[in-house]
Amino acid sequence: PQPASEIVEIVFTAEAIARRIGTVAQGIAEARLERLLVVAILKGSFVFAADLLRAMHRTGLSPEVDFLSLASYREATTSSGRVDIVRDIETDVAGRNVLVVDDILESGRTLAFARDLIAARGAERVLTCVLLDKPVERAVPIAADFTAFECPDEFVVGYGMDLAHRFRELPFVGRLVRTP
Ligand code: IMP
Ligand code: MG
């Protein structure tokens, strides 16, 4: 159970997220990507991907969906970060347009790993979409093609994102505040 001293302060409300996702979906629709496959990176993007897909439907898109479960190891030095495949996608991406969806772009390792993996398998085009972009120095140079929000450089939780497996269920994005 959550200690009484831990409060989650809202950074992006559920309503603001929903509005912004509608706009992002419009932008994706305007890119006119034929035979689009959405690849959601698990676990963090599952809530975002679910809402984004339904917003895409409302713009008239009918993408296919698959899931790529990745584990990234955050180490003390920026050069030692490693990304492993925990569960691979099942779809053949050769010749497909693919939209990789993730929760947060920070060092860039996770998103670049997914993008390069799918490109190496012969995808026609790989675009990326993130809920949050943290304005920090990247370990791997990458910019997302679609971003919902610029995120303060703080640890955030909720809307699918966790701290030690907690807080994924929150309908908003928040930061943890510890009160004495
Ligand atoms: P990157 O590989 O350094 O770009 O990190 C991206 C991944 O780290 C995301 O998919 C998240 O799972 C995780 N991450 C980075 N910052 C946060 C945060 O503030 N809260 C929760 N997860 C985070
Ligand atoms: Mg993640």
CSV table of C-alpha atoms and ligand atoms in Angstrom, one decimal:
chain,number,residue,atom,x,y,z
A,1,PRO,CA,0.0,0.0,0.0
A,2,GLN,CA,1.0,3.6,-0.7
A,3,PRO,CA,2.5,5.4,2.2
A,4,ALA,CA,0.5,8.4,3.3
A,5,SER,CA,3.6,10.6,2.8
A,6,GLU,CA,3.7,10.0,-0.9
A,7,ILE,CA,1.6,12.3,-3.1
A,8,VAL,CA,1.4,12.4,-6.8
A,9,GLU,CA,1.1,15.9,-8.2
A,10,ILE,CA,-0.6,16.3,-11.6
A,11,VAL,CA,1.6,17.4,-14.4
A,12,PHE,CA,-0.7,16.6,-17.4
A,13,THR,CA,-4.4,16.0,-16.7
A,14,ALA,CA,-6.4,13.3,-18.3
A,15,GLU,CA,-8.4,15.9,-20.2
A,16,ALA,CA,-5.2,17.7,-21.5
A,17,ILE,CA,-3.8,14.3,-22.6
A,18,ALA,CA,-7.0,13.4,-24.4
A,19,ARG,CA,-7.1,16.7,-26.2
A,20,ARG,CA,-3.5,16.6,-27.2
A,21,ILE,CA,-3.7,13.0,-28.4
A,22,GLY,CA,-6.5,14.0,-30.8
A,23,THR,CA,-4.2,16.5,-32.4
A,24,VAL,CA,-1.3,14.1,-32.6
A,25,ALA,CA,-3.6,11.5,-34.3
A,26,GLN,CA,-4.6,14.2,-36.9
A,27,GLY,CA,-0.9,14.7,-37.6
A,28,ILE,CA,-0.4,11.0,-38.1
A,29,ALA,CA,-3.4,10.9,-40.4
A,30,GLU,CA,-1.9,13.7,-42.5
A,31,ALA,CA,1.3,11.7,-43.0
A,32,ARG,CA,-0.8,9.4,-45.2
A,33,LEU,CA,1.0,6.2,-44.3
A,34,GLU,CA,-0.4,3.2,-46.2
A,35,ARG,CA,-0.7,-0.2,-44.6
A,36,LEU,CA,0.3,1.3,-41.2
A,37,LEU,CA,1.4,-0.9,-38.4
A,38,VAL,CA,1.6,0.6,-34.9
A,39,VAL,CA,4.3,-1.0,-32.7
A,40,ALA,CA,3.7,-0.1,-29.0
A,41,ILE,CA,6.7,-0.5,-26.7
A,42,LEU,CA,5.7,-2.2,-23.5
A,43,LYS,CA,5.1,-1.9,-20.8
A,44,GLY,CA,5.1,1.9,-20.4
A,45,SER,CA,3.2,2.9,-23.6
A,46,PHE,CA,0.2,0.6,-23.2
A,47,VAL,CA,-2.2,3.3,-22.0
A,48,PHE,CA,-1.0,5.9,-24.4
A,49,ALA,CA,-1.1,3.4,-27.3
A,50,ALA,CA,-4.7,2.4,-26.5
A,51,ASP,CA,-5.9,6.0,-26.5
A,52,LEU,CA,-3.8,7.0,-29.5
A,53,LEU,CA,-5.2,4.0,-31.5
A,54,ARG,CA,-8.7,5.0,-30.8
A,55,ALA,CA,-8.0,8.7,-31.7
A,56,MET,CA,-6.4,7.4,-34.9
A,57,HIS,CA,-9.7,5.5,-35.6
A,58,ARG,CA,-11.6,8.7,-35.2
A,59,THR,CA,-9.5,10.3,-37.9
A,60,GLY,CA,-10.4,7.5,-40.3
A,61,LEU,CA,-7.2,5.4,-39.9
A,62,SER,CA,-7.3,1.6,-39.5
A,63,PRO,CA,-3.8,0.6,-38.4
A,64,GLU,CA,-2.7,-2.9,-37.4
A,65,VAL,CA,-1.1,-3.2,-33.9
A,66,ASP,CA,1.7,-5.2,-32.4
A,67,PHE,CA,3.7,-5.0,-29.2
A,68,LEU,CA,7.4,-5.0,-28.5
A,69,SER,CA,8.4,-5.6,-25.0
A,70,LEU,CA,11.9,-4.0,-24.2
A,71,ALA,CA,14.0,-3.8,-21.1
A,72,SER,CA,16.5,-1.0,-20.8
A,73,TYR,CA,19.1,-1.0,-18.2
A,74,ARG,CA,19.9,2.4,-16.8
A,75,GLU,CA,23.5,2.5,-15.6
A,76,ALA,CA,25.6,5.1,-14.0
A,77,THR,CA,27.6,5.9,-17.1
A,78,THR,CA,25.7,7.0,-20.3
A,79,SER,CA,27.7,4.7,-22.5
A,80,SER,CA,26.8,1.4,-20.8
A,81,GLY,CA,23.0,1.5,-21.2
A,82,ARG,CA,21.7,-1.7,-22.9
A,83,VAL,CA,18.3,-2.6,-24.4
A,84,ASP,CA,17.1,-6.2,-24.6
A,85,ILE,CA,14.1,-7.7,-26.3
A,86,VAL,CA,11.8,-9.3,-23.7
A,87,ARG,CA,9.0,-10.2,-26.2
A,88,ASP,CA,9.3,-9.6,-29.9
A,89,ILE,CA,6.6,-8.5,-32.4
A,90,GLU,CA,4.9,-11.2,-34.4
A,91,THR,CA,4.3,-9.1,-37.6
A,92,ASP,CA,6.5,-9.2,-40.7
A,93,VAL,CA,7.4,-5.6,-41.1
A,94,ALA,CA,9.1,-5.9,-44.5
A,95,GLY,CA,7.6,-3.2,-46.8
A,96,ARG,CA,5.4,-1.8,-44.1
A,97,ASN,CA,5.0,1.7,-42.8
A,98,VAL,CA,5.5,1.4,-39.0
A,99,LEU,CA,4.8,3.8,-36.2
A,100,VAL,CA,6.8,3.1,-33.1
A,101,VAL,CA,5.0,4.3,-30.0
A,102,ASP,CA,6.6,4.9,-26.6
A,103,ASP,CA,5.9,6.6,-23.4
A,104,ILE,CA,9.0,8.8,-22.8
A,105,LEU,CA,12.0,9.8,-24.9
A,106,GLU,CA,14.9,10.4,-22.6
A,107,SER,CA,18.4,9.1,-23.5
A,108,GLY,CA,17.0,7.9,-26.8
A,109,ARG,CA,18.3,4.4,-26.5
A,110,THR,CA,14.9,2.6,-26.3
A,111,LEU,CA,13.3,4.4,-29.2
A,112,ALA,CA,16.4,4.2,-31.4
A,113,PHE,CA,16.8,0.5,-30.6
A,114,ALA,CA,13.2,-0.2,-31.7
A,115,ARG,CA,13.4,2.0,-34.8
A,116,ASP,CA,16.7,0.5,-35.9
A,117,LEU,CA,15.4,-3.1,-35.3
A,118,ILE,CA,12.3,-2.5,-37.4
A,119,ALA,CA,14.2,-0.7,-40.1
A,120,ALA,CA,16.8,-3.6,-40.3
A,121,ARG,CA,13.9,-6.0,-40.9
A,122,GLY,CA,13.0,-4.1,-44.1
A,123,ALA,CA,10.2,-1.7,-43.1
A,124,GLU,CA,9.4,0.8,-45.8
A,125,ARG,CA,9.3,3.7,-43.4
A,126,VAL,CA,9.7,3.9,-39.6
A,127,LEU,CA,8.2,6.8,-37.8
A,128,THR,CA,8.2,7.4,-34.0
A,129,CYS,CA,5.6,8.8,-31.6
A,130,VAL,CA,6.1,9.5,-27.9
A,131,LEU,CA,3.8,10.8,-25.2
A,132,LEU,CA,6.6,12.8,-23.4
A,133,ASP,CA,9.9,14.2,-24.6
A,134,LYS,CA,12.4,15.1,-21.9
A,135,PRO,CA,14.7,17.9,-23.0
A,136,VAL,CA,17.9,16.2,-21.9
A,137,GLU,CA,21.0,15.3,-23.7
A,138,ARG,CA,20.5,12.1,-25.7
A,139,ALA,CA,22.9,9.2,-25.6
A,140,VAL,CA,21.7,8.3,-29.1
A,141,PRO,CA,20.8,11.2,-31.4
A,142,ILE,CA,17.0,10.8,-32.2
A,143,ALA,CA,14.0,13.1,-32.4
A,144,ALA,CA,10.5,11.7,-32.4
A,145,ASP,CA,8.4,12.4,-35.4
A,146,PHE,CA,5.3,13.0,-33.2
A,147,THR,CA,5.4,14.2,-29.6
A,148,ALA,CA,2.4,14.9,-27.4
A,149,PHE,CA,4.2,16.9,-24.7
A,150,GLU,CA,7.5,18.3,-23.7
A,151,CYS,CA,8.1,16.9,-20.2
A,152,PRO,CA,9.9,18.6,-17.3
A,153,ASP,CA,13.2,16.8,-16.5
A,154,GLU,CA,11.7,15.0,-13.5
A,155,PHE,CA,10.7,11.5,-12.8
A,156,VAL,CA,7.0,11.1,-13.8
A,157,VAL,CA,4.5,8.3,-13.2
A,158,GLY,CA,1.0,7.4,-14.2
A,159,TYR,CA,-0.8,6.9,-17.5
A,160,GLY,CA,1.0,3.6,-18.0
A,161,MET,CA,4.3,4.8,-16.5
A,162,ASP,CA,5.7,3.3,-13.3
A,163,LEU,CA,8.0,3.6,-10.4
A,164,ALA,CA,9.0,0.1,-9.3
A,165,HIS,CA,5.7,-1.3,-10.8
A,166,ARG,CA,3.4,1.3,-9.2
A,167,PHE,CA,1.3,4.1,-10.4
A,168,ARG,CA,0.6,2.8,-14.0
A,169,GLU,CA,-3.1,2.9,-13.3
A,170,LEU,CA,-3.3,6.7,-12.8
A,171,PRO,CA,-5.4,8.4,-15.5
A,172,PHE,CA,-3.0,11.4,-15.5
A,173,VAL,CA,0.8,12.0,-15.7
A,174,GLY,CA,2.2,13.1,-12.3
A,175,ARG,CA,5.3,13.7,-10.3
A,176,LEU,CA,6.0,12.2,-7.0
A,177,VAL,CA,6.1,14.6,-4.0
A,178,ARG,CA,7.4,13.3,-0.7
A,179,THR,CA,6.0,15.2,2.3
A,180,PRO,CA,7.8,14.9,5.6
B,1,IMP,P1,15.5,6.2,-22.8
B,1,IMP,O1,15.8,4.8,-23.4
B,1,IMP,O2,16.6,6.7,-21.9
B,1,IMP,O3,15.1,7.2,-23.9
B,1,IMP,O4,14.3,6.0,-21.8
B,1,IMP,C1,13.1,5.8,-22.2
B,1,IMP,C2,12.5,4.8,-21.2
B,1,IMP,O5,12.9,5.0,-19.8
B,1,IMP,C3,11.0,5.0,-21.3
B,1,IMP,O6,10.4,4.0,-22.1
B,1,IMP,C4,10.5,4.8,-19.8
B,1,IMP,O7,10.1,3.5,-19.7
B,1,IMP,C5,11.7,5.0,-19.0
B,1,IMP,N1,11.7,6.3,-18.3
B,1,IMP,C6,12.4,7.4,-18.5
B,1,IMP,N2,12.1,8.4,-17.8
B,1,IMP,C7,11.0,8.0,-17.0
B,1,IMP,C8,10.2,8.6,-16.0
B,1,IMP,O8,10.3,9.8,-15.7
B,1,IMP,N3,9.2,7.9,-15.5
B,1,IMP,C9,9.0,6.6,-15.9
B,1,IMP,N4,9.8,6.0,-16.8
B,1,IMP,C10,10.8,6.7,-17.4
B,2,MG,MG,9.3,2.1,-21.2
